[in-house]
CSV table of C-alpha atoms and ligand atoms in Angstrom, one decimal:
chain,number,residue,atom,x,y,z
A,1,MET,CA,4.9,-41.4,-58.4
A,2,LEU,CA,1.7,-41.5,-56.3
A,3,ASP,CA,-1.7,-40.6,-57.4
A,4,LYS,CA,-2.2,-36.8,-57.6
A,5,LYS,CA,-5.6,-36.9,-55.9
A,6,LEU,CA,-4.2,-39.0,-53.0
A,7,ILE,CA,-1.4,-36.5,-52.4
A,8,GLU,CA,-3.8,-33.6,-52.6
A,9,ASP,CA,-6.2,-35.1,-50.1
A,10,HIS,CA,-3.6,-36.6,-47.7
A,11,PRO,CA,-0.2,-35.3,-46.6
A,12,TYR,CA,2.7,-37.3,-48.0
A,13,ILE,CA,6.5,-36.9,-47.7
A,14,SER,CA,9.2,-38.2,-49.8
A,15,TYR,CA,11.1,-41.1,-48.1
A,16,THR,CA,14.6,-42.2,-48.9
A,17,LYS,CA,17.2,-44.4,-47.2
A,18,PRO,CA,20.9,-44.3,-48.1
A,19,ILE,CA,22.0,-47.4,-50.0
A,20,LEU,CA,24.6,-49.2,-48.0
A,21,SER,CA,27.4,-51.2,-49.5
A,22,ASP,CA,26.9,-55.0,-49.3
A,23,GLU,CA,29.9,-55.0,-46.9
A,24,GLU,CA,28.4,-52.5,-44.5
A,25,MET,CA,25.0,-54.2,-44.7
A,26,LEU,CA,26.6,-57.5,-43.8
A,27,GLU,CA,28.4,-55.9,-40.9
A,28,ARG,CA,25.3,-54.2,-39.6
A,29,SER,CA,23.2,-57.3,-39.9
A,30,ILE,CA,25.7,-59.3,-38.0
A,31,SER,CA,26.3,-56.8,-35.2
A,32,PHE,CA,22.5,-56.3,-34.7
A,33,TYR,CA,22.0,-60.0,-34.6
A,34,GLU,CA,24.7,-60.5,-32.1
A,35,ALA,CA,23.4,-57.6,-30.0
A,36,MET,CA,19.9,-59.1,-30.0
A,37,ASP,CA,21.2,-62.7,-29.4
A,38,SER,CA,22.6,-61.5,-26.1
A,39,ARG,CA,19.1,-60.6,-24.8
A,40,ARG,CA,17.7,-62.9,-22.1
A,41,SER,CA,14.5,-62.9,-20.2
A,42,VAL,CA,15.4,-62.3,-16.6
A,43,ARG,CA,13.5,-63.1,-13.4
A,44,GLU,CA,16.0,-61.8,-10.8
A,45,PHE,CA,16.0,-58.0,-10.8
A,46,SER,CA,18.0,-55.4,-8.9
A,47,ASN,CA,16.0,-52.6,-7.3
A,48,ARG,CA,18.5,-50.1,-8.7
A,49,ALA,CA,16.7,-47.0,-10.0
A,50,VAL,CA,16.4,-46.2,-13.8
A,51,PRO,CA,15.9,-42.7,-15.0
A,52,ARG,CA,12.3,-42.0,-16.0
A,53,GLU,CA,13.4,-40.3,-19.2
A,54,VAL,CA,15.0,-43.6,-20.3
A,55,ILE,CA,11.7,-45.4,-19.9
A,56,GLU,CA,9.9,-42.6,-21.8
A,57,ASN,CA,12.3,-43.1,-24.7
A,58,LEU,CA,11.8,-46.9,-24.7
A,59,LEU,CA,8.1,-46.3,-24.9
A,60,LYS,CA,8.4,-43.8,-27.8
A,61,THR,CA,10.5,-46.5,-29.6
A,62,ALA,CA,7.8,-49.1,-29.0
A,63,SER,CA,5.2,-46.8,-30.4
A,64,THR,CA,7.2,-46.5,-33.7
A,65,ALA,CA,5.9,-50.1,-34.5
A,66,PRO,CA,3.7,-50.5,-37.6
A,67,SER,CA,0.0,-51.0,-36.8
A,68,GLY,CA,-3.2,-51.8,-38.6
A,69,ALA,CA,-4.3,-48.6,-40.4
A,70,HIS,CA,-1.8,-46.8,-38.2
A,71,LYS,CA,-4.2,-46.8,-35.3
A,72,GLN,CA,-1.4,-47.5,-32.8
A,73,PRO,CA,-3.8,-49.6,-30.7
A,74,TRP,CA,-1.8,-49.8,-27.5
A,75,THR,CA,-1.5,-48.1,-24.1
A,76,PHE,CA,1.6,-48.6,-21.9
A,77,CYS,CA,1.0,-48.2,-18.2
A,78,VAL,CA,4.2,-47.6,-16.2
A,79,VAL,CA,4.1,-48.5,-12.6
A,80,GLU,CA,6.8,-47.1,-10.3
A,81,ASN,CA,4.7,-46.7,-7.2
A,82,PRO,CA,5.6,-49.4,-4.6
A,83,GLU,CA,2.1,-49.7,-3.3
A,84,ILE,CA,0.7,-50.4,-6.7
A,85,LYS,CA,3.5,-52.9,-7.5
A,86,LYS,CA,2.6,-54.7,-4.3
A,87,GLN,CA,-1.1,-54.9,-5.2
A,88,ILE,CA,-0.1,-56.3,-8.6
A,89,ARG,CA,2.2,-58.8,-7.0
A,90,ILE,CA,-0.4,-60.0,-4.6
A,91,ALA,CA,-3.1,-60.3,-7.3
A,92,ALA,CA,-0.8,-62.0,-9.8
A,93,GLU,CA,0.5,-64.5,-7.2
A,94,GLU,CA,-3.1,-65.4,-6.3
A,95,GLU,CA,-3.9,-66.2,-9.9
A,96,GLU,CA,-0.5,-67.9,-10.5
A,97,GLN,CA,-0.9,-70.1,-7.5
A,98,GLN,CA,-4.2,-71.4,-8.8
A,99,SER,CA,-2.7,-71.9,-12.2
A,100,TYR,CA,0.3,-73.8,-11.0
A,101,GLU,CA,-1.7,-75.9,-8.5
A,102,SER,CA,-4.7,-76.7,-10.7
A,103,ARG,CA,-5.1,-74.9,-14.0
A,104,MET,CA,-1.9,-75.8,-15.9
A,105,SER,CA,-1.6,-79.2,-17.7
A,106,SER,CA,1.1,-81.6,-16.6
A,107,ASP,CA,2.7,-81.2,-20.0
A,108,TRP,CA,2.9,-77.4,-19.4
A,109,LEU,CA,4.3,-77.8,-15.9
A,110,GLU,CA,6.9,-80.2,-17.3
A,111,ASP,CA,7.9,-77.8,-20.1
A,112,LEU,CA,8.4,-75.0,-17.4
A,113,LYS,CA,10.6,-77.1,-15.2
A,114,PRO,CA,13.9,-75.9,-16.9
A,115,LEU,CA,12.8,-72.3,-16.2
A,116,GLY,CA,12.4,-73.0,-12.5
A,117,THR,CA,9.3,-70.8,-12.3
A,118,ASP,CA,6.6,-71.2,-9.7
A,119,TRP,CA,3.7,-69.0,-8.5
A,120,ARG,CA,6.0,-66.6,-6.5
A,121,LYS,CA,6.7,-63.4,-8.4
A,122,PRO,CA,9.0,-61.2,-6.2
A,123,PHE,CA,10.3,-59.4,-9.3
A,124,LEU,CA,6.9,-57.6,-9.5
A,125,GLU,CA,8.1,-55.6,-6.4
A,126,THR,CA,11.8,-55.6,-7.0
A,127,ALA,CA,12.0,-54.2,-10.5
A,128,PRO,CA,12.0,-50.4,-10.6
A,129,TYR,CA,9.3,-50.3,-13.3
A,130,LEU,CA,6.5,-52.6,-14.4
A,131,ILE,CA,5.3,-51.7,-17.9
A,132,ILE,CA,1.8,-53.2,-18.5
A,133,VAL,CA,1.0,-53.2,-22.2
A,134,PHE,CA,-2.7,-52.9,-23.0
A,135,ARG,CA,-4.3,-53.6,-26.4
A,136,ARG,CA,-7.0,-51.2,-27.4
A,137,ILE,CA,-9.8,-53.2,-29.0
A,138,TYR,CA,-11.7,-50.1,-30.1
A,139,GLU,CA,-11.7,-46.4,-29.8
A,140,PHE,CA,-14.6,-44.0,-29.1
A,141,ALA,CA,-15.4,-41.7,-32.0
A,142,THR,CA,-16.3,-38.1,-31.2
A,143,ASP,CA,-20.0,-39.1,-31.4
A,144,GLY,CA,-19.3,-41.7,-28.7
A,145,LYS,CA,-19.7,-44.7,-31.1
A,146,LYS,CA,-17.3,-47.6,-30.9
A,147,LYS,CA,-14.8,-47.9,-33.8
A,148,ASN,CA,-12.9,-51.2,-33.9
A,149,ASN,CA,-9.2,-51.2,-34.4
A,150,TYR,CA,-7.6,-53.6,-36.9
A,151,TYR,CA,-5.1,-56.4,-36.4
A,152,VAL,CA,-4.8,-55.4,-32.7
A,153,GLN,CA,-3.1,-58.6,-31.6
A,154,GLU,CA,-0.4,-58.4,-34.3
A,155,SER,CA,0.1,-54.7,-33.9
A,156,VAL,CA,0.6,-54.8,-30.1
A,157,GLY,CA,2.8,-57.9,-30.4
A,158,ILE,CA,5.1,-56.0,-32.8
A,159,ALA,CA,5.2,-53.0,-30.5
A,160,ALA,CA,6.0,-55.2,-27.5
A,161,GLY,CA,8.8,-56.7,-29.6
A,162,PHE,CA,10.2,-53.2,-30.3
A,163,LEU,CA,9.9,-52.4,-26.6
A,164,LEU,CA,11.9,-55.5,-25.6
A,165,ALA,CA,14.6,-54.7,-28.1
A,166,ALA,CA,14.8,-51.1,-26.9
A,167,ILE,CA,15.0,-52.2,-23.3
A,168,HIS,CA,17.9,-54.5,-24.2
A,169,ASN,CA,19.6,-51.9,-26.3
A,170,ALA,CA,19.5,-49.5,-23.3
A,171,GLY,CA,21.5,-52.0,-21.2
A,172,LEU,CA,18.4,-53.0,-19.2
A,173,VAL,CA,16.6,-56.3,-18.8
A,174,SER,CA,13.0,-57.4,-19.0
A,175,LEU,CA,10.7,-60.3,-18.6
A,176,THR,CA,7.7,-61.0,-20.8
A,177,HIS,CA,5.4,-61.9,-18.0
A,178,THR,CA,1.8,-63.1,-18.5
A,179,PRO,CA,0.1,-63.7,-15.1
A,180,SER,CA,-2.9,-65.7,-16.1
A,181,PRO,CA,-5.7,-64.6,-16.2
A,182,MET,CA,-4.5,-61.0,-16.1
A,183,ASN,CA,-7.9,-59.2,-16.0
A,184,PHE,CA,-7.1,-58.0,-12.5
A,185,LEU,CA,-4.8,-55.4,-14.1
A,186,THR,CA,-7.8,-53.6,-15.7
A,187,LYS,CA,-9.2,-53.0,-12.2
A,188,THR,CA,-5.9,-52.3,-10.4
A,189,LEU,CA,-4.9,-49.7,-13.0
A,190,ASN,CA,-8.4,-48.4,-13.5
A,191,ARG,CA,-8.3,-48.9,-17.3
A,192,PRO,CA,-11.3,-48.2,-19.6
A,193,GLU,CA,-13.4,-51.1,-21.1
A,194,ASN,CA,-11.8,-50.7,-24.5
A,195,GLU,CA,-8.4,-51.8,-23.2
A,196,LYS,CA,-7.4,-55.4,-22.4
A,197,PRO,CA,-4.1,-56.4,-20.7
A,198,PHE,CA,-1.6,-57.9,-23.1
A,199,LEU,CA,1.7,-58.3,-21.3
A,200,LEU,CA,3.3,-57.3,-18.1
A,201,ILE,CA,7.0,-56.3,-18.5
A,202,PRO,CA,9.2,-55.7,-15.5
A,203,VAL,CA,12.1,-53.5,-16.5
A,204,GLY,CA,15.4,-52.8,-14.6
A,205,TYR,CA,18.9,-54.1,-14.0
A,206,PRO,CA,19.6,-57.7,-13.4
A,207,ALA,CA,20.3,-58.7,-9.8
A,208,GLU,CA,24.0,-58.8,-8.9
A,209,ASP,CA,23.7,-62.6,-8.7
A,210,CYS,CA,21.5,-63.2,-11.6
A,211,TRP,CA,21.2,-66.6,-13.3
A,212,VAL,CA,19.3,-67.6,-16.5
A,213,PRO,CA,18.8,-71.1,-18.0
A,214,ASP,CA,21.4,-72.1,-20.5
A,215,ILE,CA,19.1,-72.2,-23.5
A,216,GLN,CA,20.1,-72.7,-27.1
A,217,ARG,CA,18.4,-71.0,-30.0
A,218,LYS,CA,17.2,-72.9,-33.0
A,219,GLY,CA,19.5,-72.7,-36.0
A,220,LEU,CA,18.5,-71.1,-39.3
A,221,GLU,CA,17.9,-74.6,-40.8
A,222,ASP,CA,15.2,-75.2,-38.2
A,223,ILE,CA,13.4,-71.8,-38.5
A,224,CYS,CA,13.3,-70.9,-42.1
A,225,VAL,CA,12.8,-72.2,-45.6
A,226,PHE,CA,14.1,-70.5,-48.7
A,227,TYR,CA,12.3,-70.9,-52.0
B,301,IYR,N1,2.5,-67.4,-16.3
B,301,IYR,C1,3.3,-68.4,-15.5
B,301,IYR,C2,3.6,-69.6,-16.2
B,301,IYR,C3,4.6,-69.4,-17.4
B,301,IYR,C4,4.2,-69.8,-18.6
B,301,IYR,C5,5.0,-69.8,-19.7
B,301,IYR,I1,4.4,-70.4,-21.5
B,301,IYR,C6,6.4,-69.4,-19.5
B,301,IYR,O1,7.2,-69.3,-20.6
B,301,IYR,C7,6.8,-69.0,-18.3
B,301,IYR,C8,5.9,-69.1,-17.2
B,301,IYR,C9,4.5,-67.7,-14.8
B,301,IYR,O2,4.8,-66.6,-15.1
B,301,IYR,O3,5.1,-68.3,-14.0
């Protein structure tokens, strides 16, 4: 039972979850794993439209993520407008061209070879939506003073993970894209100084002829240690 004073001062609700049988738990854990294991990052998008309401639901799901002191330090900018998508593509390609031609190390370029990426980013115009995730470093209190948020990187990372899972669950595909540097997005989208771009996620259907690298995922023995 919680401290009486705490409950008096702050609203609390009782929280329960039904206890599942081991069998059902096992079944659910496998089917969710299999569903998530079929998610792939996609770079070839169809321009087929996606209902706006679906995107709204995906964003509501992302915003169910836990965050430091429940500050929910994120803003999701959704770009549908072809003119803005074009501006983003041009600015991203300018940065990416410099990165590929002079900023990225030879090791990095070598590691990217299997992905077949280069500075060209046509998906930034083809995908019906670009979701740009911003992390909110601080908020402005009512007196105008800056109030820092907590564990912003972790919180926004988790929210982005929820978003990717929700996109996949809705039968859509995404790419976790990080044009680098991505400061141009602050200007293009006219964002306030307390927000910093975190990820750019094109969302839509895969192109009819869509290919992804045949990657393998690490096995349990390589990713975890039981004590
Ligand atoms: N931002 C570049 C390069 C890139 C970097 C990593 I690490 C990737 O996993 C994929 C690409 C690009 O988008 O091409």
